[in-house]
C-alpha cells in the first residue's frame, strides 16, 4: 500500500500532537497548582505542533521538555523594617529560564499576587518574546509579593535595598539583567541599582535597565512598551487597510504601559475614551487628557478616580472589568494577566471591536483568544505586541556597553523598526506553518525556532 503525502503529514501531525500532550502532562505534574504557568505553557505548546511535524529533530532532542524547565529558580527571604520600626518579611523570586541566546533578561514585579506560578509564566513567555525582538537576550523574570501600595518612600527604599542585597549574588551585565514591571518603575530601579553598586563596588550600568537618564538609562525606555504595542497594532491594521486614525480606543490599566499606549494612539489620531486601575475605570467621551493622566499617576501617584474631579464630563465606574463593555474599534489590555475572559471577549466582539493589542502579559484567557480568533478579529498577542519594552531595554544595554547615549528619535526609530519586524516575522511564520493571519501561532513559532536551534547547537546542557 502506498502512503499518500497527505497521510504522511497526518501521521506526523498526530505524532507531534502526542508528543506535545505528553510533555504538557509532565509539566503539570512537575509544577502542580501553578495554573498561570500551565496556561502559558499550553498556549505555546499547542502552537508548536506543526513545527514538530515538519522538523521532528526538535522532538528527537526533546527540546520541549528542556525549554519548559527553568535553568534556575530562586526564592529568598526579604526582611525589611517599616516606618513603625516593625520587622516585615516578604518573599523574593527570580527565575533564570533560558540563556541560550543571551543573558537572562526580564522585569521584576512587586505585587501581592506574585507567586511561583506567576513568575514562571512570565519568565517562560519572556524566552519567546526576547527571541522575537531579534536581540541577544535570554528569558528571565522576578519579583516579590511585596505590596508597594500605601508604602512610604523610605519603606520602598528599604525594601528594594534588602531585595537587592540577596539578588545581587545572581545577576550581572553578562549574566542576568532585570528591569521594571508592575510596581517597579524608575524610582524602584534607582534604589535597586544604588544598592547593587554599593555592594559590588563598581558602576556596572548594564546590570539593570529602566534606569534614570542621568545614570545610564535610555531615552524612550519609559515609553517603549506602550508605544511599541501601538506600532505593532498599526502594522496589523495596515494589512487590512485600517489605521488608528479616527478610531475609538479603550486601554485598561493606567500604569506605565497604558499611559504611553494612550499617548501614542492619540498621536496617531485615535480617540482613547477609557482607562482603568484595579478599583474602577473612567470614561471620557471627549478623549482622555494625557497630561492630567500623567500627573495623577506619575507625579501624584493617586487613583484613577481623581481624573473626574478635573474633568467633570468624564464618568468614573467602580468595576474595572466592565471597561470591556464600552464599544470601541481597538482594545488594548495593558493592566494584568487574565483581565479579558470569554464573556468580556464576546462583549467586545458584539460591540464591533476590530483589533486587540495585548500590552500586558497574557491579559486574555485561552477562551477569550478563541473568541477573537474565531471571529477573525485582528489579535496581537502579548509576546509580540508588548516586546517593545524589552527591546529598548536591550538597546539600553547596548548604549551602556558603548558608554554612549542615543537620542530619543534614534531609539524611537529603532523601536518602530523592531516592532515592524516582529510583525513581519510572526505573520510569515504563521503562513509558513499553515495558519495564515494567526499571530498567536506565528509569534510562538518564530520565537521558539531561534531558541530551539541555539539549544541544539549548544548540546545537552
Ligand atoms: P504598572 O504597575 O505601571 O501599572 C499596572 C496598572 O494596571 C495599574 O494601573 C494597576 O492598577 C492596573 N491593574 C493591576 N491589576 C489590575 C486589574 N486586575 N484590573 C485593572 N487594572 C489593574 O505596570 P506596567 O504598566 O509596567 O505593566 C502592566 C502590564 O504590562 C503587566 O502585565 C506587565 O507584565 C506588562 N508589561 C510591562 C512592561 C514594561 O515595560 N513595564 C513590558 C512588557 C509587559 P492599580 O494601581 O490599582 O494596581
mmCIF file with all atom_site columns, C-alpha atoms in Angstrom, residues 258-405:
data_model
loop_
_atom_site.group_PDB
_atom_site.id
_atom_site.type_symbol
_atom_site.label_atom_id
_atom_site.label_alt_id
_atom_site.label_comp_id
_atom_site.label_asym_id
_atom_site.label_entity_id
_atom_site.label_seq_id
_atom_site.pdbx_PDB_ins_code
_atom_site.Cartn_x
_atom_site.Cartn_y
_atom_site.Cartn_z
_atom_site.occupancy
_atom_site.B_iso_or_equiv
_atom_site.pdbx_formal_charge
_atom_site.auth_seq_id
_atom_site.auth_comp_id
_atom_site.auth_asym_id
_atom_site.auth_atom_id
_atom_site.pdbx_PDB_model_num
ATOM 1   C CA . UNK A 1 258 ? -1.188  52.097 29.482 1.00 0.00 ? 258 UNK A CA 1
ATOM 2   C CA . UNK A 1 259 ? -0.119  55.740 29.690 1.00 0.00 ? 259 UNK A CA 1
ATOM 3   C CA . UNK A 1 260 ? 2.235   55.510 26.720 1.00 0.00 ? 260 UNK A CA 1
ATOM 4   C CA . UNK A 1 261 ? -0.122  53.342 24.677 1.00 0.00 ? 261 UNK A CA 1
ATOM 5   C CA . UNK A 1 262 ? -2.746  56.072 25.183 1.00 0.00 ? 262 UNK A CA 1
ATOM 6   C CA . UNK A 1 263 ? -0.263  58.803 24.253 1.00 0.00 ? 263 UNK A CA 1
ATOM 7   C CA . UNK A 1 264 ? 0.884   57.108 21.026 1.00 0.00 ? 264 UNK A CA 1
ATOM 8   C CA . UNK A 1 265 ? -2.625  56.058 19.954 1.00 0.00 ? 265 UNK A CA 1
ATOM 9   C CA . UNK A 1 266 ? -3.761  59.682 20.389 1.00 0.00 ? 266 UNK A CA 1
ATOM 10  C CA . UNK A 1 267 ? -0.737  60.932 18.426 1.00 0.00 ? 267 UNK A CA 1
ATOM 11  C CA . UNK A 1 268 ? -1.794  58.641 15.578 1.00 0.00 ? 268 UNK A CA 1
ATOM 12  C CA . UNK A 1 269 ? -5.254  60.221 15.535 1.00 0.00 ? 269 UNK A CA 1
ATOM 13  C CA . UNK A 1 270 ? -7.254  57.853 17.742 1.00 0.00 ? 270 UNK A CA 1
ATOM 14  C CA . UNK A 1 271 ? -9.666  58.912 20.472 1.00 0.00 ? 271 UNK A CA 1
ATOM 15  C CA . UNK A 1 272 ? -8.908  56.951 23.651 1.00 0.00 ? 272 UNK A CA 1
ATOM 16  C CA . UNK A 1 273 ? -12.081 57.110 25.710 1.00 0.00 ? 273 UNK A CA 1
ATOM 17  C CA . UNK A 1 274 ? -11.367 54.875 28.718 1.00 0.00 ? 274 UNK A CA 1
ATOM 18  C CA . UNK A 1 275 ? -8.690  53.548 31.059 1.00 0.00 ? 275 UNK A CA 1
ATOM 19  C CA . UNK A 1 276 ? -8.723  51.902 34.496 1.00 0.00 ? 276 UNK A CA 1
ATOM 20  C CA . UNK A 1 277 ? -6.981  50.800 37.666 1.00 0.00 ? 277 UNK A CA 1
ATOM 21  C CA . UNK A 1 278 ? -7.767  47.791 39.833 1.00 0.00 ? 278 UNK A CA 1
ATOM 22  C CA . UNK A 1 279 ? -10.605 49.713 41.556 1.00 0.00 ? 279 UNK A CA 1
ATOM 23  C CA . UNK A 1 280 ? -12.528 51.021 38.547 1.00 0.00 ? 280 UNK A CA 1
ATOM 24  C CA . UNK A 1 281 ? -12.446 52.789 35.191 1.00 0.00 ? 281 UNK A CA 1
ATOM 25  C CA . UNK A 1 282 ? -13.009 56.240 33.751 1.00 0.00 ? 282 UNK A CA 1
ATOM 26  C CA . UNK A 1 283 ? -14.902 57.061 30.580 1.00 0.00 ? 283 UNK A CA 1
ATOM 27  C CA . UNK A 1 284 ? -14.226 60.367 28.853 1.00 0.00 ? 284 UNK A CA 1
ATOM 28  C CA . UNK A 1 285 ? -16.194 60.683 25.631 1.00 0.00 ? 285 UNK A CA 1
ATOM 29  C CA . UNK A 1 286 ? -14.015 63.630 24.554 1.00 0.00 ? 286 UNK A CA 1
ATOM 30  C CA . UNK A 1 287 ? -10.861 61.535 24.796 1.00 0.00 ? 287 UNK A CA 1
ATOM 31  C CA . UNK A 1 288 ? -8.637  61.129 27.837 1.00 0.00 ? 288 UNK A CA 1
ATOM 32  C CA . UNK A 1 289 ? -6.456  64.127 28.635 1.00 0.00 ? 289 UNK A CA 1
ATOM 33  C CA . UNK A 1 290 ? -2.972  62.637 28.725 1.00 0.00 ? 290 UNK A CA 1
ATOM 34  C CA . UNK A 1 291 ? -1.399  65.488 30.720 1.00 0.00 ? 291 UNK A CA 1
ATOM 35  C CA . UNK A 1 292 ? -3.922  65.085 33.536 1.00 0.00 ? 292 UNK A CA 1
ATOM 36  C CA . UNK A 1 293 ? -3.481  61.310 33.490 1.00 0.00 ? 293 UNK A CA 1
ATOM 37  C CA . UNK A 1 294 ? 0.315   61.529 33.668 1.00 0.00 ? 294 UNK A CA 1
ATOM 38  C CA . UNK A 1 295 ? 0.242   63.998 36.549 1.00 0.00 ? 295 UNK A CA 1
ATOM 39  C CA . UNK A 1 296 ? -2.236  61.925 38.571 1.00 0.00 ? 296 UNK A CA 1
ATOM 40  C CA . UNK A 1 297 ? -0.427  58.620 38.042 1.00 0.00 ? 297 UNK A CA 1
ATOM 41  C CA . UNK A 1 298 ? 3.254   59.555 37.667 1.00 0.00 ? 298 UNK A CA 1
ATOM 42  C CA . UNK A 1 299 ? 3.575   62.595 39.922 1.00 0.00 ? 299 UNK A CA 1
ATOM 43  C CA . UNK A 1 300 ? 0.786   62.407 42.495 1.00 0.00 ? 300 UNK A CA 1
ATOM 44  C CA . UNK A 1 301 ? 0.621   58.557 42.480 1.00 0.00 ? 301 UNK A CA 1
ATOM 45  C CA . UNK A 1 302 ? -3.132  58.890 43.008 1.00 0.00 ? 302 UNK A CA 1
ATOM 46  C CA . UNK A 1 303 ? -6.059  56.652 41.948 1.00 0.00 ? 303 UNK A CA 1
ATOM 47  C CA . UNK A 1 304 ? -7.675  56.979 38.515 1.00 0.00 ? 304 UNK A CA 1
ATOM 48  C CA . UNK A 1 305 ? -10.878 58.249 40.144 1.00 0.00 ? 305 UNK A CA 1
ATOM 49  C CA . UNK A 1 306 ? -9.094  61.592 40.738 1.00 0.00 ? 306 UNK A CA 1
ATOM 50  C CA . UNK A 1 307 ? -9.371  62.262 36.973 1.00 0.00 ? 307 UNK A CA 1
ATOM 51  C CA . UNK A 1 308 ? -13.095 63.063 37.113 1.00 0.00 ? 308 UNK A CA 1
ATOM 52  C CA . UNK A 1 309 ? -12.550 65.874 39.641 1.00 0.00 ? 309 UNK A CA 1
ATOM 53  C CA . UNK A 1 310 ? -10.701 67.786 36.930 1.00 0.00 ? 310 UNK A CA 1
ATOM 54  C CA . UNK A 1 311 ? -12.805 66.592 34.014 1.00 0.00 ? 311 UNK A CA 1
ATOM 55  C CA . UNK A 1 312 ? -16.393 66.672 35.276 1.00 0.00 ? 312 UNK A CA 1
ATOM 56  C CA . UNK A 1 313 ? -17.755 65.424 31.926 1.00 0.00 ? 313 UNK A CA 1
ATOM 57  C CA . UNK A 1 314 ? -15.859 62.175 32.459 1.00 0.00 ? 314 UNK A CA 1
ATOM 58  C CA . UNK A 1 315 ? -17.526 59.368 34.414 1.00 0.00 ? 315 UNK A CA 1
ATOM 59  C CA . UNK A 1 316 ? -15.985 57.013 36.977 1.00 0.00 ? 316 UNK A CA 1
ATOM 60  C CA . UNK A 1 317 ? -17.312 53.446 37.360 1.00 0.00 ? 317 UNK A CA 1
ATOM 61  C CA . UNK A 1 318 ? -16.456 51.127 40.207 1.00 0.00 ? 318 UNK A CA 1
ATOM 62  C CA . UNK A 1 319 ? -15.858 47.783 38.495 1.00 0.00 ? 319 UNK A CA 1
ATOM 63  C CA . UNK A 1 320 ? -12.661 47.752 36.418 1.00 0.00 ? 320 UNK A CA 1
ATOM 64  C CA . UNK A 1 321 ? -13.595 44.684 34.357 1.00 0.00 ? 321 UNK A CA 1
ATOM 65  C CA . UNK A 1 322 ? -16.670 46.485 32.981 1.00 0.00 ? 322 UNK A CA 1
ATOM 66  C CA . UNK A 1 323 ? -14.346 48.617 30.870 1.00 0.00 ? 323 UNK A CA 1
ATOM 67  C CA . UNK A 1 324 ? -14.738 45.942 28.145 1.00 0.00 ? 324 UNK A CA 1
ATOM 68  C CA . UNK A 1 325 ? -18.445 46.807 27.789 1.00 0.00 ? 325 UNK A CA 1
ATOM 69  C CA . UNK A 1 326 ? -17.559 50.136 26.144 1.00 0.00 ? 326 UNK A CA 1
ATOM 70  C CA . UNK A 1 327 ? -17.966 49.978 22.344 1.00 0.00 ? 327 UNK A CA 1
ATOM 71  C CA . UNK A 1 328 ? -14.648 50.532 20.581 1.00 0.00 ? 328 UNK A CA 1
ATOM 72  C CA . UNK A 1 329 ? -12.721 49.785 17.387 1.00 0.00 ? 329 UNK A CA 1
ATOM 73  C CA . UNK A 1 330 ? -9.495  48.825 19.135 1.00 0.00 ? 330 UNK A CA 1
ATOM 74  C CA . UNK A 1 331 ? -8.953  47.442 22.642 1.00 0.00 ? 331 UNK A CA 1
ATOM 75  C CA . UNK A 1 332 ? -5.535  47.483 24.282 1.00 0.00 ? 332 UNK A CA 1
ATOM 76  C CA . UNK A 1 333 ? -5.466  45.441 27.515 1.00 0.00 ? 333 UNK A CA 1
ATOM 77  C CA . UNK A 1 334 ? -2.446  46.893 29.344 1.00 0.00 ? 334 UNK A CA 1
ATOM 78  C CA . UNK A 1 335 ? -3.090  46.068 33.027 1.00 0.00 ? 335 UNK A CA 1
ATOM 79  C CA . UNK A 1 336 ? -2.563  42.451 34.053 1.00 0.00 ? 336 UNK A CA 1
ATOM 80  C CA . UNK A 1 337 ? -2.981  38.733 33.275 1.00 0.00 ? 337 UNK A CA 1
ATOM 81  C CA . UNK A 1 338 ? -6.402  37.208 32.515 1.00 0.00 ? 338 UNK A CA 1
ATOM 82  C CA . UNK A 1 339 ? -8.217  40.543 32.570 1.00 0.00 ? 339 UNK A CA 1
ATOM 83  C CA . UNK A 1 340 ? -10.266 39.619 29.472 1.00 0.00 ? 340 UNK A CA 1
ATOM 84  C CA . UNK A 1 341 ? -12.276 36.430 29.961 1.00 0.00 ? 341 UNK A CA 1
ATOM 85  C CA . UNK A 1 342 ? -14.600 34.743 27.482 1.00 0.00 ? 342 UNK A CA 1
ATOM 86  C CA . UNK A 1 343 ? -17.569 36.895 28.498 1.00 0.00 ? 343 UNK A CA 1
ATOM 87  C CA . UNK A 1 344 ? -15.656 40.159 28.078 1.00 0.00 ? 344 UNK A CA 1
ATOM 88  C CA . UNK A 1 345 ? -14.269 38.949 24.754 1.00 0.00 ? 345 UNK A CA 1
ATOM 89  C CA . UNK A 1 346 ? -17.793 38.200 23.486 1.00 0.00 ? 346 UNK A CA 1
ATOM 90  C CA . UNK A 1 347 ? -18.931 41.631 24.625 1.00 0.00 ? 347 UNK A CA 1
ATOM 91  C CA . UNK A 1 348 ? -16.095 43.313 22.724 1.00 0.00 ? 348 UNK A CA 1
ATOM 92  C CA . UNK A 1 349 ? -16.912 41.324 19.587 1.00 0.00 ? 349 UNK A CA 1
ATOM 93  C CA . UNK A 1 350 ? -20.653 42.060 19.851 1.00 0.00 ? 350 UNK A CA 1
ATOM 94  C CA . UNK A 1 351 ? -19.802 45.763 20.118 1.00 0.00 ? 351 UNK A CA 1
ATOM 95  C CA . UNK A 1 352 ? -17.808 45.664 16.887 1.00 0.00 ? 352 UNK A CA 1
ATOM 96  C CA . UNK A 1 353 ? -14.164 45.597 18.013 1.00 0.00 ? 353 UNK A CA 1
ATOM 97  C CA . UNK A 1 354 ? -11.779 45.231 15.055 1.00 0.00 ? 354 UNK A CA 1
ATOM 98  C CA . UNK A 1 355 ? -8.423  44.715 16.745 1.00 0.00 ? 355 UNK A CA 1
ATOM 99  C CA . UNK A 1 356 ? -6.928  43.700 20.074 1.00 0.00 ? 356 UNK A CA 1
ATOM 100 C CA . UNK A 1 357 ? -3.331  44.506 21.035 1.00 0.00 ? 357 UNK A CA 1
ATOM 101 C CA . UNK A 1 358 ? -2.028  42.932 24.235 1.00 0.00 ? 358 UNK A CA 1
ATOM 102 C CA . UNK A 1 359 ? 0.141   45.492 26.064 1.00 0.00 ? 359 UNK A CA 1
ATOM 103 C CA . UNK A 1 360 ? 0.008   43.466 29.286 1.00 0.00 ? 360 UNK A CA 1
ATOM 104 C CA . UNK A 1 361 ? 1.340   39.924 29.638 1.00 0.00 ? 361 UNK A CA 1
ATOM 105 C CA . UNK A 1 362 ? -1.295  37.218 28.990 1.00 0.00 ? 362 UNK A CA 1
ATOM 106 C CA . UNK A 1 363 ? -4.250  39.583 29.530 1.00 0.00 ? 363 UNK A CA 1
ATOM 107 C CA . UNK A 1 364 ? -6.627  37.333 27.560 1.00 0.00 ? 364 UNK A CA 1
ATOM 108 C CA . UNK A 1 365 ? -7.627  33.878 28.784 1.00 0.00 ? 365 UNK A CA 1
ATOM 109 C CA . UNK A 1 366 ? -7.283  30.989 26.323 1.00 0.00 ? 366 UNK A CA 1
ATOM 110 C CA . UNK A 1 367 ? -11.094 31.027 25.903 1.00 0.00 ? 367 UNK A CA 1
ATOM 111 C CA . UNK A 1 368 ? -11.049 34.762 25.139 1.00 0.00 ? 368 UNK A CA 1
ATOM 112 C CA . UNK A 1 369 ? -8.355  34.256 22.494 1.00 0.00 ? 369 UNK A CA 1
ATOM 113 C CA . UNK A 1 370 ? -10.518 31.575 20.885 1.00 0.00 ? 370 UNK A CA 1
ATOM 114 C CA . UNK A 1 371 ? -13.419 34.028 20.718 1.00 0.00 ? 371 UNK A CA 1
ATOM 115 C CA . UNK A 1 372 ? -11.263 36.653 18.990 1.00 0.00 ? 372 UNK A CA 1
ATOM 116 C CA . UNK A 1 373 ? -9.686  34.237 16.521 1.00 0.00 ? 373 UNK A CA 1
ATOM 117 C CA . UNK A 1 374 ? -12.940 32.501 15.658 1.00 0.00 ? 374 UNK A CA 1
ATOM 118 C CA . UNK A 1 375 ? -14.494 35.880 14.822 1.00 0.00 ? 375 UNK A CA 1
ATOM 119 C CA . UNK A 1 376 ? -11.468 36.880 12.714 1.00 0.00 ? 376 UNK A CA 1
ATOM 120 C CA . UNK A 1 377 ? -10.674 39.823 14.974 1.00 0.00 ? 377 UNK A CA 1
ATOM 121 C CA . UNK A 1 378 ? -7.113  41.084 14.458 1.00 0.00 ? 378 UNK A CA 1
ATOM 122 C CA . UNK A 1 379 ? -5.279  39.812 17.522 1.00 0.00 ? 379 UNK A CA 1
ATOM 123 C CA . UNK A 1 380 ? -1.776  40.903 18.568 1.00 0.00 ? 380 UNK A CA 1
ATOM 124 C CA . UNK A 1 381 ? -0.550  38.521 21.294 1.00 0.00 ? 381 UNK A CA 1
ATOM 125 C CA . UNK A 1 382 ? 1.490   39.894 24.197 1.00 0.00 ? 382 UNK A CA 1
ATOM 126 C CA . UNK A 1 383 ? 4.803   38.302 23.421 1.00 0.00 ? 383 UNK A CA 1
ATOM 127 C CA . UNK A 1 384 ? 4.839   40.057 20.062 1.00 0.00 ? 384 UNK A CA 1
ATOM 128 C CA . UNK A 1 385 ? 2.833   43.218 20.755 1.00 0.00 ? 385 UNK A CA 1
ATOM 129 C CA . UNK A 1 386 ? 4.482   44.248 24.032 1.00 0.00 ? 386 UNK A CA 1
ATOM 130 C CA . UNK A 1 387 ? 8.043   43.245 23.141 1.00 0.00 ? 387 UNK A CA 1
ATOM 131 C CA . UNK A 1 388 ? 8.988   46.907 22.639 1.00 0.00 ? 388 UNK A CA 1
ATOM 132 C CA . UNK A 1 389 ? 9.812   47.318 26.337 1.00 0.00 ? 389 UNK A CA 1
ATOM 133 C CA . UNK A 1 390 ? 12.399  44.607 26.469 1.00 0.00 ? 390 UNK A CA 1
ATOM 134 C CA . UNK A 1 391 ? 13.670  45.560 23.009 1.00 0.00 ? 391 UNK A CA 1
ATOM 135 C CA . UNK A 1 392 ? 14.520  49.062 24.213 1.00 0.00 ? 392 UNK A CA 1
ATOM 136 C CA . UNK A 1 393 ? 15.982  47.526 27.378 1.00 0.00 ? 393 UNK A CA 1
ATOM 137 C CA . UNK A 1 394 ? 18.383  45.636 25.116 1.00 0.00 ? 394 UNK A CA 1
ATOM 138 C CA . UNK A 1 395 ? 19.147  48.940 23.369 1.00 0.00 ? 395 UNK A CA 1
ATOM 139 C CA . UNK A 1 396 ? 19.848  50.423 26.813 1.00 0.00 ? 396 UNK A CA 1
ATOM 140 C CA . UNK A 1 397 ? 22.318  47.558 27.427 1.00 0.00 ? 397 UNK A CA 1
ATOM 141 C CA . UNK A 1 398 ? 23.970  48.318 24.076 1.00 0.00 ? 398 UNK A CA 1
ATOM 142 C CA . UNK A 1 399 ? 24.327  52.018 24.967 1.00 0.00 ? 399 UNK A CA 1
ATOM 143 C CA . UNK A 1 400 ? 25.742  51.066 28.380 1.00 0.00 ? 400 UNK A CA 1
ATOM 144 C CA . UNK A 1 401 ? 28.349  48.820 26.723 1.00 0.00 ? 401 UNK A CA 1
ATOM 145 C CA . UNK A 1 402 ? 29.358  51.594 24.324 1.00 0.00 ? 402 UNK A CA 1
ATOM 146 C CA . UNK A 1 403 ? 29.131  54.218 27.094 1.00 0.00 ? 403 UNK A CA 1
ATOM 147 C CA . UNK A 1 404 ? 27.298  56.333 24.544 1.00 0.00 ? 404 UNK A CA 1
ATOM 148 C CA . UNK A 1 405 ? 23.671  57.529 24.743 1.00 0.00 ? 405 UNK A CA 1
#
